[in-house]
Amino acid sequence: MTKKKTILVVDDDASIRESFEKILKRTGYEVLTAENGEEALDIIRQQSVDLVLSDLRMPKMGGLKLLKASKTLSPEIEVILMTAFGDVDAAVEAMQDGAYHFIQKPLKRSVILMTIARALEKRTLVLENQSYRRLLKAEFHFGNIIGESLAMRSLIAKIQQVAPSGASILILGESGTGKEIIANALHTASSQADKPLIKVSCAALPETLMESELFGYEKGAFTGANVRKLGRFELANDGTIFLDEIGDMPTHLQVKLLRVLQEGEFERLGATKSVRVNVRLISATNKDLVEEVQEGRFRQDLFYRLNVITLEIPPLRNRREDILLLANHFLDKYNQKYNKSIQGVSREAISSLETHNWPGNVRELESAIEQAVILSQSNLINLTDLPETSRQDKITSQSSITIPLGSPMKKIEEQVISETLKMTKGNKELAAKLLGISSRTIYRKLN
């Protein structure tokens, strides 16, 4: 179903605002009203507006200033100015500043409706061309997802498959694995890419503020609520909302979220009327939501709604072949930030990076490289430049294996491979690298 276009009527004459509101609503438009330019700009800042129909002469802020400010906030917005006076100079200035049309009162209903329809058609064509140009550049943008391991190639392929669907997506992964980057990629590759992506960290918001942040509030809803505030769901309308660490959401808000997913509506705090929204939900957590459901901390019905499609990000220790790739990516980033020209990572430092267990995952690796870039006094990152914590579980060549004399070669090979796998915490790719053989050989020798 095509979303109704939203028209903002701005006039200091209440009777004119009411007249336009009735006509435009009967024609099938969503209508917002404001009595001056300043009030209109507040509305444009808070929600999506397709077209502004404004009087030229108003107190506080007139139509020409509103035109310029509207185009600054939203370049694609169309503006039609109206006046009861023969302001030729103003008309010329308005057209130069990007107004779609400048018309003189009294207005014929058929003329104003035709002018609005044509202005909205122009806006639609502009937005479609912008979308087409993006598609010409690349069908998908995954530049910030770094990884050549089989696990990451599989993840990227799944993202490409599910991003255009519009379905709710649950991202699972330990802290620091890059869940927000995956959410960005999903939004960028979706049909809502030119719409807002609103991000909310459920873990960072105090429970007392979470409801008002997510769903907004009306003026007078509580002490200090001096103006209406739109919540994150309203700001994300027609786009995507990313709820990070959703496992930390209080149970009473889980009920309200479930209603949004089921019915597409909610009430602001202090409101009596529902607000309808069309939002794609991407959520993420480092918790085991199945366990949270079993323990009664997370609603089962909400879990099923969130879990339409699941993307699981592997921890860094399970994709060690990506570590050097990531390290070089961060090296380039922090060379630029700190005006350094470090050319690479020493062999000893690489060995330490590839054998560290990375409990903080990619975020910890990025922090380690940033520190190393700051401390390095040579053209290479050396082991001593890395944080001490990332050097503590380094595998050394001192590790030894006891093999009984006379053992068959097959048994010796199996024992060496098994002990190496223990040292690399089960990572076959790293074990193969340390032994100087292929990972395929490891599989063959152990089977």
Coordinates of C-alpha atoms in Angstrom, one line a residue:
M1 CA 0.0 0.0 0.0
T2 CA 1.4 3.4 -1.1
K3 CA 2.1 5.7 1.8
K4 CA 0.1 9.0 1.8
K5 CA 2.1 12.1 1.0
T6 CA 2.5 14.6 3.9
I7 CA 1.7 18.3 3.3
L8 CA 2.6 21.0 5.8
V9 CA 0.2 24.0 5.6
V10 CA 1.7 27.2 7.0
D11 CA -0.4 30.3 7.5
D12 CA -1.0 32.7 10.3
D13 CA -4.8 32.8 9.5
A14 CA -6.4 29.9 11.3
S15 CA -9.4 29.8 8.9
I16 CA -7.1 29.4 5.9
R17 CA -5.2 26.6 7.6
E18 CA -8.5 24.8 8.5
S19 CA -9.9 25.2 4.9
F20 CA -6.7 23.7 3.3
E21 CA -6.6 20.9 5.9
K22 CA -10.2 19.8 5.0
I23 CA -9.6 20.1 1.2
L24 CA -6.3 18.2 1.3
K25 CA -7.5 15.5 3.6
R26 CA -10.5 14.8 1.3
T27 CA -8.0 14.5 -1.6
G28 CA -6.1 11.8 0.3
Y29 CA -3.1 13.6 1.8
E30 CA -1.8 13.6 5.4
V31 CA -1.9 17.2 6.6
L32 CA 0.1 19.0 9.2
T33 CA -0.4 22.7 10.1
A34 CA 1.7 25.5 11.6
E35 CA 0.9 29.2 12.2
N36 CA 4.4 30.5 11.4
G37 CA 7.7 29.6 9.9
E38 CA 9.4 28.8 13.2
E39 CA 6.7 26.3 14.1
A40 CA 6.9 24.8 10.7
L41 CA 10.7 24.2 10.9
D42 CA 10.2 22.4 14.3
I43 CA 7.8 20.0 12.5
I44 CA 10.2 19.5 9.6
R45 CA 13.0 18.7 12.0
Q46 CA 11.0 16.1 13.7
Q47 CA 9.2 14.2 10.9
S48 CA 9.1 13.6 7.2
V49 CA 7.3 16.2 5.1
D50 CA 6.9 16.0 1.4
L51 CA 5.6 19.4 0.6
V52 CA 5.2 22.8 2.3
L53 CA 2.3 25.1 1.3
S54 CA 3.1 28.4 3.0
D55 CA 1.9 32.0 3.1
L56 CA 4.5 34.6 2.1
R57 CA 3.9 37.2 4.8
M58 CA 3.7 35.9 8.4
P59 CA 4.9 37.1 11.8
K60 CA 8.2 35.8 13.3
M61 CA 9.3 34.1 10.1
G62 CA 8.0 34.7 6.6
G63 CA 7.7 32.4 3.7
L64 CA 11.0 33.2 2.0
K65 CA 13.0 32.5 5.1
L66 CA 11.0 29.3 5.7
L67 CA 11.8 28.3 2.1
K68 CA 15.5 28.7 2.5
A69 CA 15.6 27.0 5.9
S70 CA 13.4 24.1 4.7
K71 CA 15.7 23.4 1.8
T72 CA 18.7 23.4 4.1
L73 CA 17.1 20.9 6.4
S74 CA 15.6 18.7 3.6
P75 CA 16.9 19.6 0.1
E76 CA 14.3 17.4 -1.6
I77 CA 11.3 19.0 0.1
E78 CA 9.0 20.9 -2.3
V79 CA 7.7 24.4 -1.3
I80 CA 4.8 26.3 -2.8
L81 CA 4.4 29.9 -1.6
M82 CA 1.1 31.9 -1.6
T83 CA 0.5 35.6 -1.3
A84 CA -2.4 38.0 -1.5
F85 CA -0.2 40.8 -2.9
G86 CA 1.5 41.3 -6.2
D87 CA 5.1 40.6 -4.9
V88 CA 7.0 40.2 -8.2
D89 CA 10.4 40.6 -6.6
A90 CA 9.5 38.1 -3.9
A91 CA 8.3 35.6 -6.6
V92 CA 11.6 35.9 -8.5
E93 CA 13.6 35.4 -5.3
A94 CA 11.4 32.4 -4.3
M95 CA 11.9 30.6 -7.6
Q96 CA 15.7 31.3 -7.5
D97 CA 15.8 29.8 -4.0
G98 CA 14.1 26.6 -5.1
A99 CA 10.4 27.1 -4.6
Y100 CA 8.3 24.9 -6.9
H101 CA 5.7 27.5 -7.5
F102 CA 4.6 31.0 -6.4
I103 CA 0.8 31.6 -6.6
Q104 CA -1.5 34.5 -5.8
K105 CA -4.6 34.5 -3.6
P106 CA -7.5 34.0 -4.0
L107 CA -6.8 30.5 -5.0
K108 CA -8.9 28.2 -7.2
R109 CA -9.2 24.7 -5.7
S110 CA -8.5 23.0 -9.0
V111 CA -5.4 25.0 -9.6
I112 CA -3.9 24.5 -6.2
L113 CA -4.6 20.7 -6.2
M114 CA -3.0 20.4 -9.7
T115 CA 0.1 22.4 -8.6
I116 CA 0.5 20.3 -5.5
A117 CA 0.2 17.0 -7.5
R118 CA 2.8 18.2 -10.0
A119 CA 5.2 19.3 -7.2
L120 CA 4.8 15.9 -5.5
E121 CA 5.4 14.1 -8.8
K122 CA 8.7 16.0 -9.2
R123 CA 9.8 15.1 -5.7
T124 CA 9.1 11.4 -6.4
L125 CA 11.2 11.5 -9.6
V126 CA 14.1 13.2 -7.7
L127 CA 14.1 10.5 -5.0
E128 CA 13.8 7.7 -7.6
N129 CA 16.8 9.1 -9.5
Q130 CA 18.9 9.3 -6.4
S131 CA 18.1 5.7 -5.6
Y132 CA 18.9 4.6 -9.1
R133 CA 22.3 6.4 -9.0
R134 CA 23.1 4.5 -5.7
L135 CA 22.2 1.2 -7.4
L136 CA 24.5 2.1 -10.3
K137 CA 27.4 2.5 -8.0
A138 CA 26.9 -0.8 -6.3
E139 CA 24.0 -3.1 -5.6
F140 CA 25.2 -3.6 -2.0
H141 CA 27.6 -1.7 0.2
F142 CA 29.6 -3.9 2.6
G143 CA 32.8 -1.8 2.8
N144 CA 32.8 -1.8 6.6
I145 CA 32.4 -5.6 7.0
I146 CA 36.0 -6.9 7.0
G147 CA 36.6 -10.6 6.6
E148 CA 37.6 -13.3 4.1
S149 CA 37.0 -16.3 6.4
L150 CA 34.4 -18.8 5.4
A151 CA 32.2 -17.7 8.4
M152 CA 32.2 -14.1 7.3
R153 CA 31.7 -14.9 3.6
S154 CA 28.7 -16.9 4.6
L155 CA 27.4 -14.1 6.8
I156 CA 27.8 -11.5 4.0
A157 CA 26.0 -13.7 1.5
K158 CA 23.1 -14.1 4.0
I159 CA 23.0 -10.3 4.5
Q160 CA 22.7 -9.8 0.8
Q161 CA 19.9 -12.3 0.6
V162 CA 17.8 -11.0 3.5
A163 CA 18.4 -7.2 3.5
P164 CA 15.9 -6.4 0.7
S165 CA 13.1 -8.4 2.4
G166 CA 12.1 -5.9 5.0
A167 CA 11.7 -8.7 7.5
S168 CA 12.6 -8.3 11.2
I169 CA 16.2 -9.4 11.8
L170 CA 17.8 -10.5 15.1
I171 CA 21.6 -10.1 15.2
L172 CA 23.4 -12.4 17.7
G173 CA 27.0 -12.0 18.8
E174 CA 29.3 -11.4 21.7
S175 CA 30.2 -7.8 22.7
G176 CA 32.5 -6.2 20.3
T177 CA 31.8 -8.4 17.3
G178 CA 30.4 -5.6 15.2
K179 CA 26.6 -5.9 15.5
E180 CA 26.0 -2.2 14.6
I181 CA 28.1 -2.5 11.4
I182 CA 25.9 -5.4 10.3
A183 CA 22.8 -3.3 11.1
N184 CA 24.2 -0.5 8.9
A185 CA 24.9 -2.9 6.1
L186 CA 21.3 -4.3 6.3
H187 CA 19.8 -0.9 6.1
T188 CA 22.0 0.3 3.3
A189 CA 21.2 -2.7 1.2
S190 CA 17.4 -2.4 1.9
S191 CA 14.7 -0.6 0.0
Q192 CA 14.6 1.9 2.9
A193 CA 18.2 3.0 2.4
D194 CA 17.1 6.6 1.6
K195 CA 15.0 6.7 4.8
P196 CA 16.2 7.1 8.4
L197 CA 18.2 4.6 10.3
I198 CA 17.6 5.3 14.0
K199 CA 19.9 3.6 16.5
V200 CA 19.0 2.9 20.2
S201 CA 21.1 1.2 22.8
C202 CA 18.7 -0.4 25.3
A203 CA 21.6 -1.0 27.7
A204 CA 22.7 2.7 27.7
L205 CA 19.2 4.1 28.4
P206 CA 18.0 4.3 32.0
E207 CA 14.8 2.3 32.5
T208 CA 13.0 5.4 33.6
L209 CA 13.8 7.2 30.3
M210 CA 13.5 4.3 27.9
E211 CA 9.7 4.5 27.2
S212 CA 9.8 8.2 26.5
E213 CA 12.8 7.9 24.3
L214 CA 11.3 5.1 22.2
F215 CA 7.7 6.2 22.0
G216 CA 7.8 10.0 22.8
Y217 CA 5.5 12.0 25.0
E218 CA 2.8 14.7 24.8
K219 CA 3.1 18.2 26.3
G220 CA 2.3 17.9 30.0
A221 CA 2.7 14.2 30.2
F222 CA 4.9 14.6 33.2
T223 CA 6.8 17.4 35.1
G224 CA 9.2 19.1 32.7
A225 CA 7.4 17.9 29.5
N226 CA 6.9 21.4 28.2
V227 CA 6.6 20.4 24.5
R228 CA 5.6 17.3 22.6
K229 CA 8.5 15.1 21.8
L230 CA 8.6 12.4 19.0
G231 CA 10.1 9.1 20.0
R232 CA 12.7 7.1 18.1
F233 CA 10.0 4.9 16.5
E234 CA 8.3 7.9 15.0
L235 CA 11.6 9.4 13.8
A236 CA 12.3 6.1 12.1
N237 CA 8.9 6.0 10.3
D238 CA 9.3 4.4 6.8
G239 CA 12.9 3.5 7.6
T240 CA 14.7 1.3 10.1
I241 CA 15.1 1.2 13.8
F242 CA 18.1 -0.6 15.4
L243 CA 17.5 -1.7 19.0
D244 CA 20.9 -2.8 20.3
E245 CA 21.1 -5.0 23.4
I246 CA 17.4 -5.7 23.2
G247 CA 17.9 -8.4 25.9
D248 CA 18.2 -5.5 28.4
M249 CA 14.7 -4.1 27.6
P250 CA 12.4 -4.1 30.7
T251 CA 9.5 -6.6 30.4
H252 CA 6.8 -3.8 30.6
L253 CA 8.3 -2.2 27.5
Q254 CA 8.5 -5.5 25.7
V255 CA 4.7 -5.6 25.7
K256 CA 4.6 -2.1 24.0
L257 CA 7.2 -3.2 21.5
L258 CA 5.2 -6.3 20.7
R259 CA 2.2 -4.2 19.9
V260 CA 4.2 -2.0 17.5
L261 CA 5.4 -5.2 15.7
Q262 CA 1.9 -6.7 15.6
E263 CA -0.2 -3.7 14.9
G264 CA 2.1 -1.0 13.7
E265 CA 0.9 1.5 16.4
F266 CA 1.5 2.8 19.9
E267 CA 0.7 5.8 22.1
R268 CA 3.1 8.5 23.2
L269 CA 3.2 9.0 27.0
G270 CA 0.3 11.1 28.0
A271 CA -1.6 10.6 24.7
T272 CA -5.1 9.2 24.1
K273 CA -4.7 8.6 20.4
S274 CA -2.5 6.0 18.7
V275 CA 0.3 6.8 16.3
R276 CA 0.8 4.5 13.3
V277 CA 4.3 3.8 12.0
N278 CA 5.8 1.6 9.3
V279 CA 9.2 0.7 10.6
R280 CA 11.6 -2.2 9.9
L281 CA 13.1 -3.6 13.2
I282 CA 16.7 -4.8 13.4
S283 CA 17.6 -5.9 16.9
A284 CA 20.8 -7.3 18.5
T285 CA 21.9 -8.9 21.7
N286 CA 24.9 -10.6 23.3
K287 CA 22.5 -12.6 25.5
D288 CA 21.0 -16.1 25.0
L289 CA 17.4 -15.1 24.4
V290 CA 16.2 -18.7 24.6
E291 CA 17.6 -18.9 28.1
E292 CA 16.2 -15.4 28.9
V293 CA 12.7 -16.7 27.9
Q294 CA 13.1 -19.8 30.0
E295 CA 14.1 -17.7 33.0
G296 CA 11.1 -15.4 32.5
R297 CA 13.1 -12.3 31.7
F298 CA 12.1 -12.1 28.1
R299 CA 8.7 -12.5 26.5
Q300 CA 8.3 -15.6 24.4
D301 CA 5.9 -14.0 22.0
L302 CA 8.2 -11.1 21.4
F303 CA 11.1 -13.4 20.8
Y304 CA 9.2 -15.2 18.0
R305 CA 8.4 -11.8 16.5
L306 CA 12.1 -10.7 16.6
N307 CA 13.5 -14.0 15.5
V308 CA 12.1 -14.0 11.9
I309 CA 15.6 -14.1 10.5
T310 CA 18.7 -14.6 12.7
L311 CA 22.2 -13.5 11.8
E312 CA 25.0 -14.8 14.1
I313 CA 28.3 -13.0 14.1
P314 CA 31.2 -15.4 14.9
P315 CA 33.6 -14.3 17.7
L316 CA 37.0 -13.2 16.5
R317 CA 38.7 -16.2 18.0
N318 CA 36.7 -18.4 15.6
R319 CA 37.8 -16.5 12.5
R320 CA 41.5 -15.9 13.2
E321 CA 42.3 -15.8 9.5
D322 CA 40.6 -12.4 9.5
I323 CA 42.8 -10.9 12.2
L324 CA 45.7 -9.7 10.0
L325 CA 43.2 -8.3 7.5
L326 CA 41.4 -6.4 10.3
A327 CA 44.7 -5.2 11.8
N328 CA 45.8 -3.7 8.6
H329 CA 42.4 -2.0 8.1
F330 CA 42.7 -0.4 11.6
L331 CA 46.4 0.4 10.9
D332 CA 45.3 2.5 7.8
K333 CA 42.6 4.2 9.9
Y334 CA 44.8 5.2 12.8
N335 CA 47.8 6.1 10.5
Q336 CA 45.5 8.7 9.0
K337 CA 44.0 9.9 12.4
Y338 CA 47.4 10.3 14.1
N339 CA 49.3 11.4 11.0
K340 CA 51.6 8.4 11.1
S341 CA 53.1 6.4 8.3
I342 CA 53.6 2.9 9.9
Q343 CA 53.9 0.4 7.0
G344 CA 52.9 -2.9 8.7
V345 CA 53.0 -5.3 11.6
S346 CA 56.1 -7.3 12.6
R347 CA 56.1 -11.1 12.4
E348 CA 56.3 -11.4 16.2
A349 CA 53.4 -9.0 16.6
I350 CA 51.3 -10.8 14.0
S351 CA 51.9 -14.1 15.8
S352 CA 50.8 -12.5 19.1
L353 CA 47.6 -11.1 17.4
E354 CA 46.7 -14.4 15.8
T355 CA 47.1 -16.4 19.0
H356 CA 45.4 -14.0 21.5
N357 CA 41.9 -15.2 22.5
W358 CA 40.3 -11.7 22.0
P359 CA 37.5 -11.8 24.6
G360 CA 36.6 -8.2 23.5
N361 CA 36.5 -9.3 19.8
V362 CA 37.0 -6.8 17.0
R363 CA 36.6 -3.8 19.3
E364 CA 39.5 -5.1 21.5
L365 CA 41.6 -5.6 18.4
E366 CA 40.9 -2.1 17.1
S367 CA 41.8 -0.7 20.5
A368 CA 45.1 -2.7 20.5
I369 CA 46.0 -1.4 17.0
E370 CA 45.2 2.2 18.0
Q371 CA 47.5 2.0 21.0
A372 CA 50.2 0.4 18.9
V373 CA 50.0 3.2 16.3
I374 CA 50.3 5.9 19.0
L375 CA 53.3 4.2 20.8
S376 CA 55.2 2.9 17.8
Q377 CA 58.5 4.7 17.0
S378 CA 59.4 2.7 13.9
N379 CA 57.8 1.9 10.6
L380 CA 56.4 -1.4 11.9
I381 CA 54.2 -2.3 14.8
N382 CA 56.3 -4.4 17.1
L383 CA 55.2 -6.8 19.9
T384 CA 56.2 -4.3 22.6
D385 CA 53.8 -1.7 21.0
L386 CA 50.8 -4.0 21.7
P387 CA 48.9 -3.9 25.0
E388 CA 50.2 -6.4 27.5
T389 CA 46.8 -8.1 27.7
S390 CA 47.0 -9.1 24.1
R391 CA 50.4 -10.8 24.6
Q392 CA 49.6 -12.9 27.6
D393 CA 48.2 -16.0 25.9
K394 CA 50.7 -16.0 23.0
I395 CA 51.6 -19.5 21.8
T396 CA 55.4 -20.0 22.1
S397 CA 57.7 -22.3 20.4
Q398 CA 58.7 -23.7 23.8
S399 CA 55.6 -25.9 23.9
S400 CA 56.7 -29.6 24.0
I401 CA 55.1 -33.0 23.3
T402 CA 56.2 -36.3 24.8
I403 CA 56.1 -39.1 22.2
P404 CA 57.1 -42.7 23.2
L405 CA 59.9 -44.2 21.2
G406 CA 58.8 -46.7 18.5
S407 CA 55.4 -45.0 18.0
P408 CA 54.0 -45.4 14.5
M409 CA 54.3 -42.4 12.2
K410 CA 50.5 -42.1 11.9
K411 CA 50.1 -41.9 15.7
I412 CA 52.9 -39.3 16.0
E413 CA 51.2 -37.2 13.3
E414 CA 47.8 -37.5 15.1
Q415 CA 49.3 -36.5 18.5
V416 CA 51.2 -33.5 17.1
I417 CA 48.1 -32.3 15.3
S418 CA 45.9 -32.9 18.4
E419 CA 48.3 -31.0 20.7
T420 CA 48.6 -28.1 18.3
L421 CA 44.8 -27.9 18.1
K422 CA 44.7 -27.7 21.9
M423 CA 47.2 -24.8 21.8
T424 CA 45.2 -22.9 19.2
K425 CA 42.0 -23.6 21.1
G426 CA 40.6 -25.7 18.3
N427 CA 41.3 -23.3 15.4
K428 CA 42.3 -25.6 12.5
E429 CA 43.3 -22.8 10.2
L430 CA 45.8 -21.5 12.7
A431 CA 47.1 -25.0 13.7
A432 CA 47.7 -25.7 10.0
K433 CA 49.7 -22.4 9.7
L434 CA 51.8 -23.3 12.7
L435 CA 52.5 -26.8 11.4
G436 CA 53.2 -25.6 7.8
I437 CA 50.5 -27.8 6.3
S438 CA 47.0 -27.1 4.8
S439 CA 43.9 -27.2 6.9
R440 CA 42.7 -29.9 4.4
T441 CA 45.6 -32.1 5.5
I442 CA 44.6 -31.7 9.2
Y443 CA 41.1 -32.9 8.3
R444 CA 42.5 -35.9 6.3
K445 CA 45.0 -36.9 9.0
L446 CA 42.5 -36.9 11.8
N447 CA 39.8 -38.8 9.9

